[in-house]
Coordinates of C-alpha atoms in Angstrom, one line a residue:
Chain A
M184 CA -55.8 -35.4 3.0
K185 CA -52.2 -36.4 3.0
S186 CA -50.4 -37.1 6.3
L187 CA -46.7 -37.1 7.2
P188 CA -45.7 -40.8 7.9
L189 CA -43.4 -41.4 10.8
R190 CA -41.4 -43.8 8.6
S191 CA -40.5 -41.0 6.2
I192 CA -39.0 -38.9 9.0
T193 CA -37.0 -41.9 10.2
R194 CA -35.7 -42.5 6.7
F195 CA -34.7 -38.9 6.3
I196 CA -32.7 -38.9 9.6
W197 CA -31.1 -42.2 8.7
S198 CA -30.1 -40.8 5.3
L199 CA -28.4 -37.9 7.1
L200 CA -26.5 -40.2 9.4
R201 CA -25.1 -42.1 6.4
F202 CA -23.0 -39.0 5.6
F203 CA -21.5 -39.0 9.1
P204 CA -18.4 -41.2 8.2
Y205 CA -17.6 -38.7 5.5
L206 CA -17.6 -35.8 7.9
L207 CA -15.6 -37.6 10.6
P208 CA -12.2 -36.9 9.2
F209 CA -13.0 -33.2 9.0
L210 CA -14.2 -33.2 12.6
L211 CA -11.0 -34.9 13.7
V212 CA -8.5 -32.7 11.9
G213 CA -10.6 -29.5 11.9
D214 CA -8.3 -27.7 14.3
T215 CA -5.3 -28.7 12.3
L216 CA -6.8 -27.2 9.2
L217 CA -7.0 -23.9 10.9
T218 CA -3.3 -23.7 11.6
V219 CA -1.1 -21.9 9.2
P220 CA 2.3 -23.4 8.2
V221 CA 5.2 -21.4 9.6
G222 CA 7.5 -22.0 6.7
P223 CA 11.3 -21.8 6.6
G224 CA 13.2 -18.8 8.0
L225 CA 12.9 -16.2 5.2
P226 CA 15.6 -13.6 4.5
V227 CA 15.0 -10.0 5.2
N228 CA 16.2 -7.7 2.4
G229 CA 16.1 -4.3 4.0
I230 CA 19.3 -2.3 3.7
N231 CA 19.1 -0.8 7.1
P232 CA 19.9 -3.3 9.8
K233 CA 18.5 -1.2 12.6
M234 CA 15.0 -1.0 11.1
C235 CA 12.4 -2.4 13.4
V236 CA 8.7 -1.9 14.1
H237 CA 6.4 -2.4 17.1
T238 CA 3.8 -5.0 16.2
R239 CA 0.6 -5.5 18.1
L240 CA -0.2 -9.2 18.0
T241 CA -1.3 -9.6 21.7
D242 CA -5.0 -9.7 20.9
E243 CA -4.6 -11.3 17.4
V244 CA -6.2 -14.7 17.6
E245 CA -6.1 -16.1 14.1
P246 CA -2.7 -17.6 13.0
W247 CA -3.0 -16.5 9.4
K248 CA -3.4 -12.9 10.6
I249 CA -0.2 -13.2 12.7
R250 CA 1.7 -14.6 9.8
Q251 CA 0.3 -12.0 7.4
T252 CA 1.3 -9.2 9.7
L253 CA 4.8 -10.4 10.1
Q254 CA 5.2 -11.2 6.4
L255 CA 4.2 -7.6 5.6
A256 CA 6.6 -6.3 8.2
R257 CA 9.4 -8.3 6.7
E258 CA 8.6 -7.2 3.2
M259 CA 8.7 -3.6 4.4
G260 CA 12.3 -4.2 5.3
V261 CA 12.4 -4.4 9.1
H262 CA 14.9 -6.8 10.6
Q263 CA 13.2 -7.1 14.0
I264 CA 10.0 -6.3 15.8
V265 CA 8.9 -5.4 19.3
E266 CA 6.0 -7.4 20.7
Y267 CA 4.2 -7.4 24.0
F268 CA 3.9 -10.6 26.0
P269 CA 1.5 -10.0 28.9
W270 CA 2.4 -11.8 32.1
A271 CA -1.3 -12.1 33.1
Y272 CA -2.1 -14.0 29.9
M273 CA 0.8 -16.4 30.2
E274 CA 0.7 -17.2 34.0
P275 CA -3.0 -17.2 34.8
A276 CA -2.3 -19.0 38.1
P277 CA 1.0 -19.1 40.0
G278 CA 3.4 -21.5 38.3
H279 CA 0.9 -22.5 35.6
Y280 CA 2.1 -21.3 32.3
N281 CA 0.2 -21.0 29.0
W282 CA 2.6 -20.4 26.2
T283 CA 0.3 -21.1 23.3
H284 CA 0.0 -17.6 21.9
A285 CA 3.6 -16.7 22.5
D286 CA 4.7 -20.0 20.8
L287 CA 2.6 -19.0 17.8
V288 CA 3.9 -15.5 17.5
L289 CA 7.5 -16.4 17.9
A290 CA 7.3 -19.4 15.6
H291 CA 5.9 -17.1 12.8
A292 CA 8.5 -14.4 13.6
R293 CA 11.2 -17.0 13.1
G294 CA 9.5 -18.2 9.9
Q295 CA 9.7 -14.7 8.6
G296 CA 13.3 -14.3 9.6
L297 CA 12.5 -11.6 12.1
R298 CA 14.2 -11.1 15.5
V299 CA 11.9 -10.2 18.4
I300 CA 12.4 -7.8 21.3
A301 CA 9.9 -9.0 23.9
R302 CA 8.3 -6.6 26.2
I303 CA 6.8 -8.2 29.3
G304 CA 4.4 -6.7 31.9
L305 CA 0.7 -6.7 32.9
V306 CA 0.2 -8.1 36.4
P307 CA -2.1 -11.1 36.8
A308 CA -5.0 -10.7 39.3
W309 CA -3.4 -13.2 41.7
A310 CA -0.2 -11.1 42.1
R311 CA -2.0 -7.8 43.1
P312 CA -4.6 -6.7 45.5
P313 CA -8.2 -6.6 44.4
K314 CA -9.4 -3.6 42.5
T315 CA -6.0 -2.4 41.5
L316 CA -4.7 -1.6 38.0
D317 CA -3.1 -4.3 36.0
S318 CA 0.2 -2.4 36.2
Y319 CA 0.2 -2.6 40.1
L320 CA 3.0 -4.7 41.5
N321 CA 4.0 -4.8 45.1
E322 CA 7.6 -5.5 46.2
E323 CA 6.5 -8.8 47.7
H324 CA 5.6 -10.0 44.2
F325 CA 8.7 -8.8 42.4
G326 CA 10.1 -12.3 42.8
D327 CA 7.0 -13.8 41.0
F328 CA 7.6 -11.4 38.1
A329 CA 11.3 -12.3 38.0
A330 CA 10.4 -16.0 38.1
F331 CA 8.0 -15.5 35.2
A332 CA 10.7 -13.5 33.2
A333 CA 13.1 -16.4 33.8
A334 CA 10.6 -19.0 32.7
F335 CA 9.9 -16.9 29.6
A336 CA 13.7 -16.4 28.9
A337 CA 14.4 -20.1 29.4
R338 CA 11.8 -21.0 26.8
Y339 CA 12.5 -18.3 24.2
G340 CA 15.9 -16.8 25.2
D341 CA 17.7 -18.2 22.1
T342 CA 15.2 -16.6 19.7
L343 CA 14.8 -13.2 21.3
S344 CA 17.1 -10.2 20.7
A345 CA 16.2 -8.5 24.0
L346 CA 13.8 -8.5 26.9
V347 CA 12.2 -5.3 28.0
V348 CA 11.2 -5.2 31.7
W349 CA 8.0 -3.2 32.2
N350 CA 6.7 -0.3 30.2
E351 CA 7.0 3.4 30.9
P352 CA 7.5 3.1 34.7
N353 CA 7.9 6.8 34.9
L354 CA 4.2 7.3 34.4
R355 CA 1.7 6.9 37.2
H356 CA -0.8 4.8 35.3
E357 CA 1.9 2.4 34.2
W358 CA 3.0 2.1 37.9
G359 CA -0.3 0.8 39.2
G360 CA -1.8 4.3 39.7
R361 CA 0.8 5.2 42.3
A362 CA 3.5 7.8 42.2
P363 CA 6.3 6.5 40.0
D364 CA 9.1 5.0 42.2
P365 CA 12.5 4.7 40.6
V366 CA 14.0 2.9 43.6
A367 CA 11.3 0.2 43.6
Y368 CA 11.6 -0.1 39.8
T369 CA 15.4 -0.6 40.1
S370 CA 14.8 -3.3 42.6
L371 CA 12.3 -5.0 40.2
L372 CA 14.7 -4.7 37.3
C373 CA 17.7 -6.1 39.4
Q374 CA 15.7 -9.1 40.6
T375 CA 14.5 -9.8 37.1
Y376 CA 18.0 -9.4 35.6
V377 CA 19.6 -11.9 38.0
A378 CA 16.8 -14.4 37.3
V379 CA 17.0 -14.1 33.5
K380 CA 20.8 -14.2 33.4
T381 CA 20.7 -17.5 35.4
V382 CA 18.8 -19.3 32.6
S383 CA 19.7 -17.2 29.5
P384 CA 23.1 -15.4 30.0
N385 CA 23.3 -14.0 26.5
L386 CA 19.8 -12.4 26.4
P387 CA 20.1 -8.7 26.7
V388 CA 17.9 -7.4 29.5
L389 CA 16.6 -3.8 29.0
G390 CA 15.3 -1.5 31.6
G391 CA 13.0 1.5 31.3
A392 CA 11.0 1.8 28.1
L393 CA 10.8 5.3 29.5
A394 CA 8.0 7.6 28.3
P395 CA 9.2 11.0 27.1
T396 CA 7.6 13.6 29.3
I397 CA 8.3 17.1 30.5
A398 CA 6.2 16.9 33.6
P399 CA 7.2 19.6 36.1
P400 CA 8.8 18.4 39.4
G401 CA 6.2 17.2 41.9
N402 CA 3.7 16.3 39.2
P403 CA 1.8 13.2 40.6
Q404 CA 1.2 11.8 37.1
A405 CA 4.8 11.5 35.8
I406 CA 8.5 11.9 36.4
T407 CA 10.4 13.2 33.4
D408 CA 12.4 10.5 31.6
L409 CA 15.7 12.4 32.3
S410 CA 15.0 12.7 36.1
Y411 CA 13.8 9.1 36.2
L412 CA 17.0 7.9 34.5
N413 CA 19.2 9.8 36.9
A414 CA 17.2 8.4 39.8
I415 CA 17.5 4.8 38.7
Y416 CA 21.3 5.3 38.2
R417 CA 21.5 6.6 41.8
A418 CA 19.6 3.4 42.8
G419 CA 22.3 1.3 41.2
V420 CA 20.7 0.3 37.8
S421 CA 24.1 0.0 36.1
C422 CA 24.7 -3.5 37.3
C423 CA 21.1 -4.6 36.4
W424 CA 20.7 -4.0 32.7
D425 CA 22.3 -4.4 29.3
G426 CA 20.8 -1.3 27.8
L427 CA 18.0 1.2 28.1
A428 CA 14.7 1.0 26.2
A429 CA 13.3 4.4 25.4
H430 CA 10.3 5.8 23.6
A431 CA 11.0 8.6 21.0
Y432 CA 7.9 10.3 19.8
G433 CA 8.3 13.3 17.5
R434 CA 4.9 14.9 18.1
T435 CA 4.9 17.9 15.8
A436 CA 8.6 18.4 15.5
S437 CA 10.7 17.1 12.6
A438 CA 13.2 14.3 13.1
E439 CA 16.0 16.7 12.8
K440 CA 14.9 19.2 15.4
P441 CA 17.7 19.6 18.1
P442 CA 16.7 18.3 21.5
A443 CA 16.0 20.4 24.5
A444 CA 15.2 19.3 28.1
G445 CA 11.9 21.1 28.0
A446 CA 10.6 19.6 24.8
V447 CA 9.3 16.2 23.6
D448 CA 10.7 15.4 20.2
F449 CA 12.5 12.5 18.4
R450 CA 16.0 13.5 19.3
R451 CA 15.2 13.7 23.0
V452 CA 16.8 10.3 23.3
E453 CA 20.2 12.1 22.7
L454 CA 19.7 13.6 26.1
L455 CA 19.2 10.1 27.6
H456 CA 22.4 9.0 25.9
Q457 CA 24.3 12.0 27.4
A458 CA 23.0 11.1 30.9
M459 CA 24.2 7.5 30.4
I460 CA 27.6 8.8 29.5
A461 CA 27.6 11.0 32.5
H462 CA 26.9 8.0 34.7
G463 CA 29.7 6.0 33.1
D464 CA 27.4 3.7 31.1
S465 CA 28.5 4.7 27.6
E466 CA 29.1 1.2 26.5
K467 CA 25.4 0.4 26.7
Q468 CA 23.0 1.1 23.9
I469 CA 19.6 2.7 23.8
W470 CA 16.9 0.6 22.1
I471 CA 14.1 2.8 20.8
T472 CA 11.2 0.4 21.3
E473 CA 8.4 2.9 20.5
G474 CA 8.1 6.2 18.8
G475 CA 7.4 8.0 15.6
W476 CA 4.8 10.4 14.4
N477 CA 1.0 10.5 14.0
D478 CA -0.8 11.8 10.9
H479 CA -4.4 12.3 12.1
P480 CA -5.8 15.2 10.0
R481 CA -7.0 17.2 13.0
W482 CA -5.1 16.1 16.1
T483 CA -3.0 19.0 17.4
Q484 CA -0.1 16.6 18.2
A485 CA 0.0 15.2 14.7
V486 CA 1.9 16.1 11.5
L487 CA 0.9 15.9 7.9
P488 CA 1.0 12.4 6.4
G489 CA 3.8 13.4 4.0
Q490 CA 5.8 14.8 6.9
R491 CA 5.2 11.6 8.8
I492 CA 6.7 9.6 6.0
A493 CA 9.7 11.9 5.6
Y494 CA 10.4 12.1 9.3
T495 CA 10.1 8.4 9.8
I496 CA 12.5 7.7 7.0
T497 CA 14.9 10.3 8.3
A498 CA 14.7 8.8 11.7
Y499 CA 15.5 5.3 10.5
D500 CA 18.4 6.7 8.6
M501 CA 19.6 8.8 11.5
V502 CA 19.6 5.8 13.9
W503 CA 21.5 3.7 11.3
H504 CA 24.2 6.2 10.2
R505 CA 24.5 8.8 13.0
W506 CA 23.6 7.1 16.2
P507 CA 26.1 4.2 16.9
W508 CA 24.8 4.2 20.5
A509 CA 21.3 3.4 19.4
A510 CA 20.6 -0.3 18.7
T511 CA 17.4 0.0 16.8
F512 CA 14.3 2.2 16.1
C513 CA 10.9 0.5 16.3
P514 CA 8.1 3.0 15.5
W515 CA 4.7 2.5 17.1
V516 CA 2.7 0.7 15.5
F517 CA 2.7 -1.6 12.5
R518 CA -1.0 -2.7 12.6
Y519 CA -3.8 -3.0 15.1
P520 CA -5.9 -6.2 15.3
R521 CA -9.0 -4.1 15.1
P522 CA -9.7 -0.4 14.4
T523 CA -9.6 1.9 17.4
Y524 CA -11.6 4.6 15.5
T525 CA -9.4 7.2 17.2
Y526 CA -6.2 9.1 16.3
Q527 CA -4.4 5.9 17.4
D528 CA -5.2 4.4 13.9
N529 CA -3.1 7.1 12.4
F530 CA 0.1 5.6 14.0
T531 CA -0.2 2.5 11.8
F532 CA 1.6 1.4 8.7
V533 CA -0.9 -1.2 7.6
D534 CA -4.7 -1.1 8.0
V535 CA -6.6 -3.7 9.9
D536 CA -7.6 -5.4 6.7
F537 CA -3.8 -5.5 5.7
T538 CA -4.1 -2.8 3.2
P539 CA -0.7 -1.0 3.3
K540 CA -0.9 2.7 3.8
P541 CA 1.2 5.1 1.7
I542 CA 3.8 5.3 4.5
Y543 CA 4.3 1.5 4.2
W544 CA 5.1 1.8 0.5
D545 CA 7.5 4.7 0.9
V546 CA 9.3 3.2 3.9
R547 CA 9.5 -0.1 2.0
A548 CA 11.0 1.8 -1.0
Y549 CA 13.6 3.4 1.4
A550 CA 14.4 0.0 3.0
H551 CA 15.1 -1.5 -0.5
G552 CA 17.3 1.4 -1.6
E553 CA 14.8 2.8 -4.0
R554 CA 13.9 6.4 -4.6
V555 CA 11.2 7.7 -2.2
P556 CA 8.8 10.1 -4.0
Chain B
M206 CA -50.3 -44.3 15.8
K207 CA -52.5 -42.0 13.8
P208 CA -50.4 -39.3 12.1
L209 CA -51.4 -35.7 12.5
P210 CA -52.8 -34.0 9.4
Y211 CA -50.8 -31.5 7.4
R212 CA -53.2 -28.7 8.2
T213 CA -52.6 -29.1 11.9
Y214 CA -48.8 -29.0 11.3
S215 CA -49.2 -25.9 9.2
L216 CA -51.4 -24.2 11.8
L217 CA -49.0 -25.0 14.6
L218 CA -46.1 -23.8 12.6
A219 CA -47.8 -20.6 11.6
G220 CA -48.8 -19.9 15.2
L221 CA -45.3 -20.5 16.4
L222 CA -43.8 -18.3 13.8
S223 CA -46.3 -15.5 14.5
M224 CA -45.4 -15.6 18.2
L225 CA -41.7 -15.5 17.4
A226 CA -42.2 -12.6 15.1
L227 CA -44.2 -10.7 17.8
W228 CA -41.6 -11.4 20.4
A229 CA -38.8 -10.3 18.0
A230 CA -40.4 -7.2 16.8
G231 CA -42.7 -5.9 19.5
I232 CA -41.8 -7.1 23.0
P233 CA -38.2 -5.8 23.1
R234 CA -39.3 -2.4 22.0
L235 CA -42.1 -2.3 24.5
K236 CA -39.6 -3.5 27.2
M237 CA -37.2 -0.8 26.2
A238 CA -39.9 1.9 26.3
F239 CA -40.7 1.0 29.9
A240 CA -37.2 0.1 31.0
P241 CA -35.4 2.6 33.2
D242 CA -32.7 4.8 31.7
P243 CA -30.5 5.8 34.7
T244 CA -28.5 8.2 32.5
W245 CA -31.6 10.0 31.3
Q246 CA -33.1 10.0 34.8
R247 CA -29.9 11.6 36.1
V248 CA -29.8 14.2 33.3
R249 CA -33.5 15.1 33.9
M250 CA -33.1 15.2 37.7
T251 CA -30.0 17.5 37.7
G252 CA -30.8 19.3 34.5
I253 CA -27.2 18.8 33.4
W254 CA -26.0 16.9 30.4
R255 CA -22.3 15.9 30.9
V256 CA -20.4 15.4 27.7
G257 CA -16.8 14.3 27.4
L258 CA -14.6 15.4 24.5
D259 CA -10.9 16.0 23.6
P260 CA -10.5 19.6 22.7
S261 CA -7.4 19.0 20.6
F262 CA -9.1 18.3 17.3
P263 CA -9.9 21.6 15.6
P264 CA -12.2 22.7 14.0
L265 CA -14.4 20.0 15.5
T266 CA -13.3 20.4 19.1
M267 CA -10.9 23.0 20.4
L268 CA -10.3 25.6 23.0
D269 CA -11.1 29.3 22.3
E270 CA -8.9 32.2 23.3
K271 CA -10.3 32.1 26.8
G272 CA -9.5 28.4 27.1
K273 CA -13.2 27.4 26.8
P274 CA -14.3 24.5 24.6
D275 CA -15.5 25.5 21.2
G276 CA -15.7 24.1 17.7
V277 CA -18.3 22.7 15.3
E278 CA -19.1 19.7 17.6
V279 CA -19.3 21.9 20.7
R280 CA -21.8 24.2 18.9
L281 CA -23.8 21.2 17.9
L282 CA -23.9 20.0 21.6
R283 CA -25.0 23.4 22.7
R284 CA -27.9 23.3 20.2
V285 CA -28.9 19.8 21.2
A286 CA -28.7 20.7 24.9
A287 CA -30.9 23.8 24.4
K288 CA -33.5 21.8 22.6
M289 CA -33.5 19.2 25.3
R290 CA -33.7 22.0 27.9
V291 CA -30.7 20.9 29.9
R292 CA -27.5 22.6 30.7
L293 CA -24.4 21.4 28.8
Q294 CA -21.4 20.5 31.0
I295 CA -18.3 19.7 29.0
T296 CA -15.5 17.6 30.5
A297 CA -12.2 17.9 28.6
L298 CA -10.5 14.5 28.4
S299 CA -7.8 12.9 26.3
S300 CA -9.1 10.8 23.4
D301 CA -7.9 7.6 25.0
A302 CA -10.0 8.4 28.1
L303 CA -13.3 9.1 26.3
Y304 CA -14.8 5.6 26.3
P305 CA -13.5 4.7 29.7
A306 CA -15.1 7.9 31.1
L307 CA -18.4 6.9 29.5
W308 CA -18.2 3.4 30.9
S309 CA -17.3 4.6 34.4
G310 CA -20.3 7.0 34.5
Q311 CA -18.0 10.1 34.6
V312 CA -19.9 11.5 31.6
D313 CA -23.3 10.9 30.0
S314 CA -22.1 11.1 26.4
I315 CA -19.0 11.5 24.4
I316 CA -18.3 13.2 21.1
G317 CA -15.2 13.8 18.9
G318 CA -15.4 12.5 15.3
L319 CA -16.5 9.1 16.7
P320 CA -17.5 6.6 14.0
F321 CA -19.8 3.7 14.8
D322 CA -17.8 0.9 16.4
P323 CA -19.6 -2.4 16.1
L324 CA -17.4 -4.1 18.7
L325 CA -18.5 -1.7 21.4
T326 CA -22.2 -2.0 21.0
R327 CA -22.5 -4.2 24.1
D328 CA -21.5 -1.2 26.2
V329 CA -22.3 1.8 24.0
C330 CA -25.2 3.1 21.9
Y331 CA -24.8 5.7 19.2
S332 CA -26.9 8.6 18.0
H333 CA -27.8 9.1 14.4
S334 CA -25.0 10.5 12.4
Y335 CA -24.7 14.3 12.5
L336 CA -21.8 14.7 10.0
D337 CA -19.9 12.6 7.5
G338 CA -16.2 13.1 7.6
G339 CA -15.4 10.8 4.6
L340 CA -13.6 11.7 1.4
L341 CA -15.0 14.2 -1.0
L342 CA -14.2 14.9 -4.7
L343 CA -13.7 18.6 -5.4
W344 CA -13.5 20.5 -8.6
P345 CA -13.7 24.1 -9.9
E346 CA -17.1 25.6 -9.6
K347 CA -17.2 26.6 -13.3
Q348 CA -16.3 23.1 -14.5
P349 CA -18.7 20.2 -15.0
Q350 CA -18.5 17.4 -12.4
P351 CA -15.7 15.0 -13.3
T352 CA -16.4 11.4 -13.9
L353 CA -16.4 9.3 -10.8
S354 CA -14.1 6.7 -12.3
L355 CA -11.5 9.5 -12.3
A356 CA -10.3 8.1 -15.6
G357 CA -7.8 10.5 -17.4
L358 CA -8.0 13.0 -14.6
R359 CA -5.1 14.7 -12.8
V360 CA -6.2 14.3 -9.2
A361 CA -4.6 16.3 -6.3
V362 CA -4.3 14.6 -2.9
I363 CA -2.3 15.1 0.3
W364 CA 0.7 12.9 0.1
G365 CA 0.2 9.9 2.4
G366 CA -3.3 10.9 3.4
E367 CA -6.6 9.1 3.1
G368 CA -7.1 10.6 -0.4
D369 CA -3.7 9.3 -1.5
R370 CA -4.7 5.9 -0.2
Y371 CA -7.9 6.1 -2.2
L372 CA -6.0 7.0 -5.4
R373 CA -3.5 4.2 -4.9
D374 CA -6.4 1.7 -4.5
T375 CA -8.1 3.1 -7.6
L376 CA -4.9 2.8 -9.6
R377 CA -4.4 -0.8 -8.4
R378 CA -7.9 -1.5 -9.8
G379 CA -6.6 -0.4 -13.2
S380 CA -7.9 3.2 -13.5
H381 CA -5.9 5.5 -15.7
L382 CA -5.6 8.7 -13.6
V383 CA -2.7 10.9 -12.9
P384 CA -2.0 11.3 -9.1
K385 CA -0.7 14.7 -8.1
R386 CA 0.6 14.5 -4.5
Y387 CA 1.1 17.6 -2.4
L388 CA 2.3 18.1 1.2
T389 CA -0.6 20.2 2.4
S390 CA -4.3 20.6 1.6
R391 CA -3.6 24.3 0.6
E392 CA -1.2 23.2 -2.1
A393 CA -3.6 20.5 -3.4
L394 CA -6.5 23.0 -3.5
T395 CA -4.3 25.7 -5.2
A396 CA -3.4 23.1 -7.8
V397 CA -7.0 22.6 -8.7
Q398 CA -7.8 26.3 -8.7
S399 CA -4.8 27.1 -11.0
G400 CA -5.6 24.2 -13.4
Q401 CA -2.6 22.1 -12.5
A402 CA -5.0 19.4 -11.4
D403 CA -8.5 18.6 -12.6
A404 CA -9.9 17.6 -9.2
A405 CA -8.9 17.0 -5.6
I406 CA -9.8 14.3 -3.1
L407 CA -9.8 15.5 0.5
D408 CA -11.5 14.6 3.7
A409 CA -14.9 16.4 4.2
I410 CA -13.8 18.5 7.2
T411 CA -10.8 20.0 5.2
A412 CA -13.1 20.5 2.2
Y413 CA -15.9 22.2 4.2
T414 CA -13.3 24.4 5.9
Q415 CA -11.2 25.5 2.9
A416 CA -12.8 24.7 -0.4
G417 CA -14.9 27.8 -0.6
K418 CA -11.8 30.0 -0.6
Y419 CA -10.5 28.3 -3.7
G420 CA -13.7 28.5 -5.7
L421 CA -14.2 24.7 -5.6
R422 CA -17.4 22.7 -5.1
W423 CA -17.8 19.1 -4.1
R424 CA -20.1 16.1 -4.6
E425 CA -22.1 14.4 -1.9
P426 CA -22.4 11.7 -0.8
P427 CA -18.7 11.2 -0.2
L428 CA -16.6 8.9 -2.3
Q429 CA -15.9 7.1 1.0
S430 CA -18.2 7.6 3.9
L431 CA -17.2 8.1 7.6
P432 CA -20.3 9.1 9.6
Y433 CA -19.7 10.6 13.1
H434 CA -22.0 9.8 16.1
I435 CA -22.5 10.9 19.7
A436 CA -21.9 7.9 22.0
M437 CA -23.9 7.1 25.1
P438 CA -24.0 4.2 27.6
V439 CA -25.9 1.2 26.3
G440 CA -29.0 1.6 28.5
A441 CA -29.4 5.3 27.7
H442 CA -32.3 4.7 25.2
H443 CA -34.3 7.7 26.3
L444 CA -31.3 10.0 26.1
Q445 CA -30.5 8.5 22.7
A446 CA -34.1 9.2 21.5
A447 CA -33.9 12.7 22.8
V448 CA -30.6 13.4 21.0
N449 CA -31.8 11.8 17.8
G450 CA -35.0 13.8 18.0
V451 CA -32.9 17.0 17.9
L452 CA -30.5 15.7 15.2
K453 CA -33.4 14.9 13.0
Q454 CA -34.6 18.5 13.1
L455 CA -31.2 19.9 12.0
P456 CA -31.3 21.6 8.6
P457 CA -29.4 19.9 5.9
Q458 CA -25.7 20.9 5.9
W459 CA -26.2 22.7 9.2
Y460 CA -22.4 22.5 9.7
L461 CA -21.3 24.5 6.6
P462 CA -21.6 28.0 8.2
L463 CA -19.7 26.8 11.2
F464 CA -16.9 25.3 9.2
A465 CA -16.7 28.5 7.2
E466 CA -16.4 30.4 10.5
F467 CA -13.8 28.2 12.0
G468 CA -11.9 28.0 8.7
Q469 CA -11.8 31.8 8.6
R470 CA -10.4 31.8 12.2
Q471 CA -7.7 29.3 11.4
S472 CA -6.6 31.2 8.3
C473 CA -6.5 34.4 10.3
K474 CA -4.0 32.6 12.6
G475 CA -2.0 31.5 9.6
E476 CA -2.8 27.8 10.1

């Protein structure tokens, strides 16, 4: 009967170890091999300078996916993007910053020749009481947020086209699960504005990112965008911002449908513009940092896919040619890092696997001055 | 040192592998069978099965004239609840709130055209599929089934929809077909009925609801599959087994009469 000699085992292990020197270089530079070259700043060829799109790179880990997303956005013809930079991710402990992901996203955006509107928010656990929502921020921590915004602006101010302070503060769940408070928000915005301007005087600071709502007065869930805007003006917002960020969702209405105070549609932002004029703030622009249409086949708040394409192109064109007071239109959302398996997937232009949807090709054709079918 | 004989090695290895196989195959199942299922315990104790859904996705989930939940999936839930001998309690939620409601224990299950999401399986378990909402190929009843390569066919789709996407992918792969894009499903179906197109590609729900009225038939399985499931908390294995038991007993294409009924209602409203 044969036996397994110990010497053979030792020899086998030794022969494996002989390959180690060949593996060593790969082990040492493995991390470098995973990085993706940023490349030179590429030109954007879209004809409409106000074309923009909201990307969703927050939870996108792999560099090549970040670059691929931004490359497809550039090729679609947008000149800038809106991207979310969560405070909680970047300042995990007071005064300790982690800029790794933001560096990556902004480097690739520069490489693709895209300007970036940065939206900041999401409160770290250390800046709020336990068991509160991550949108909960007390007045005592407004200074911490302002300091973070200033650190962010100091690092990236030259490469950003604007900074959006908070998101949809007129909604309860975006204001820490408390009743929306326009006076407190104005205080937060003013503190942030002063801090950012100290380090980056040319970076536009935007307030709001107001959600379009028609909630009745006294509704605990929301204050209408129009009422909220009037309230922050009364609280003195004029001196604390360079423009208003607003969301413009069309829901089931066409892009052309005239606005009305009691309806949510794309042109509702015209009412916000009128309110700004009424408050003597006509010089400042509205930046539409979210919006657009959804084409889920069964959702009652969706439109047909062809309508979505037509409305989106009309909206881009309207903002460019007819709305000098609007700085940009950035529909939600270019691509998700992973499928949501809900109607949210029907807001995207490109699938998770980077397959462009028909809307991508038609918007791209429009942006390059070609005939849209 | 005297080396061990090969047979001893083999026996040891075989024993070890057998133990591993037993552990992998049997023990977890046994453990699961005896493990408590708090969701099922609660359902049995109260006699109420709480299901969350968003009633804004007709004809799957919607509100009837009296404002009560109805639709194909609601009818399915009623059938499942009756077989499980529990009372169905529907909680209307927004789509974005469905999974959070499940995780927080607000509801026992959720439904609403939910495909299997592999990234949620740490927190969620899914029932067997009760319906496939994927893409179907439709053609006139009196015509033979068109070739699946779609070569040489004039194919009607909804402009910008999933069918359009399928066609564009097929074209990129080099197929010689003629895409015919229409704004609505009605226009696409009429085109096939009137001979302006040879076939249509539409999602299954639209096909089940409308195709009959245009004298069209379809081929199953779908060109592109999208199975829907009922989702439950991850530890709810008894509830999952009970739901699956009922789903298994459903007759094939149980949904067709319901889609026909809700399709008729929608066309009566001019939708």
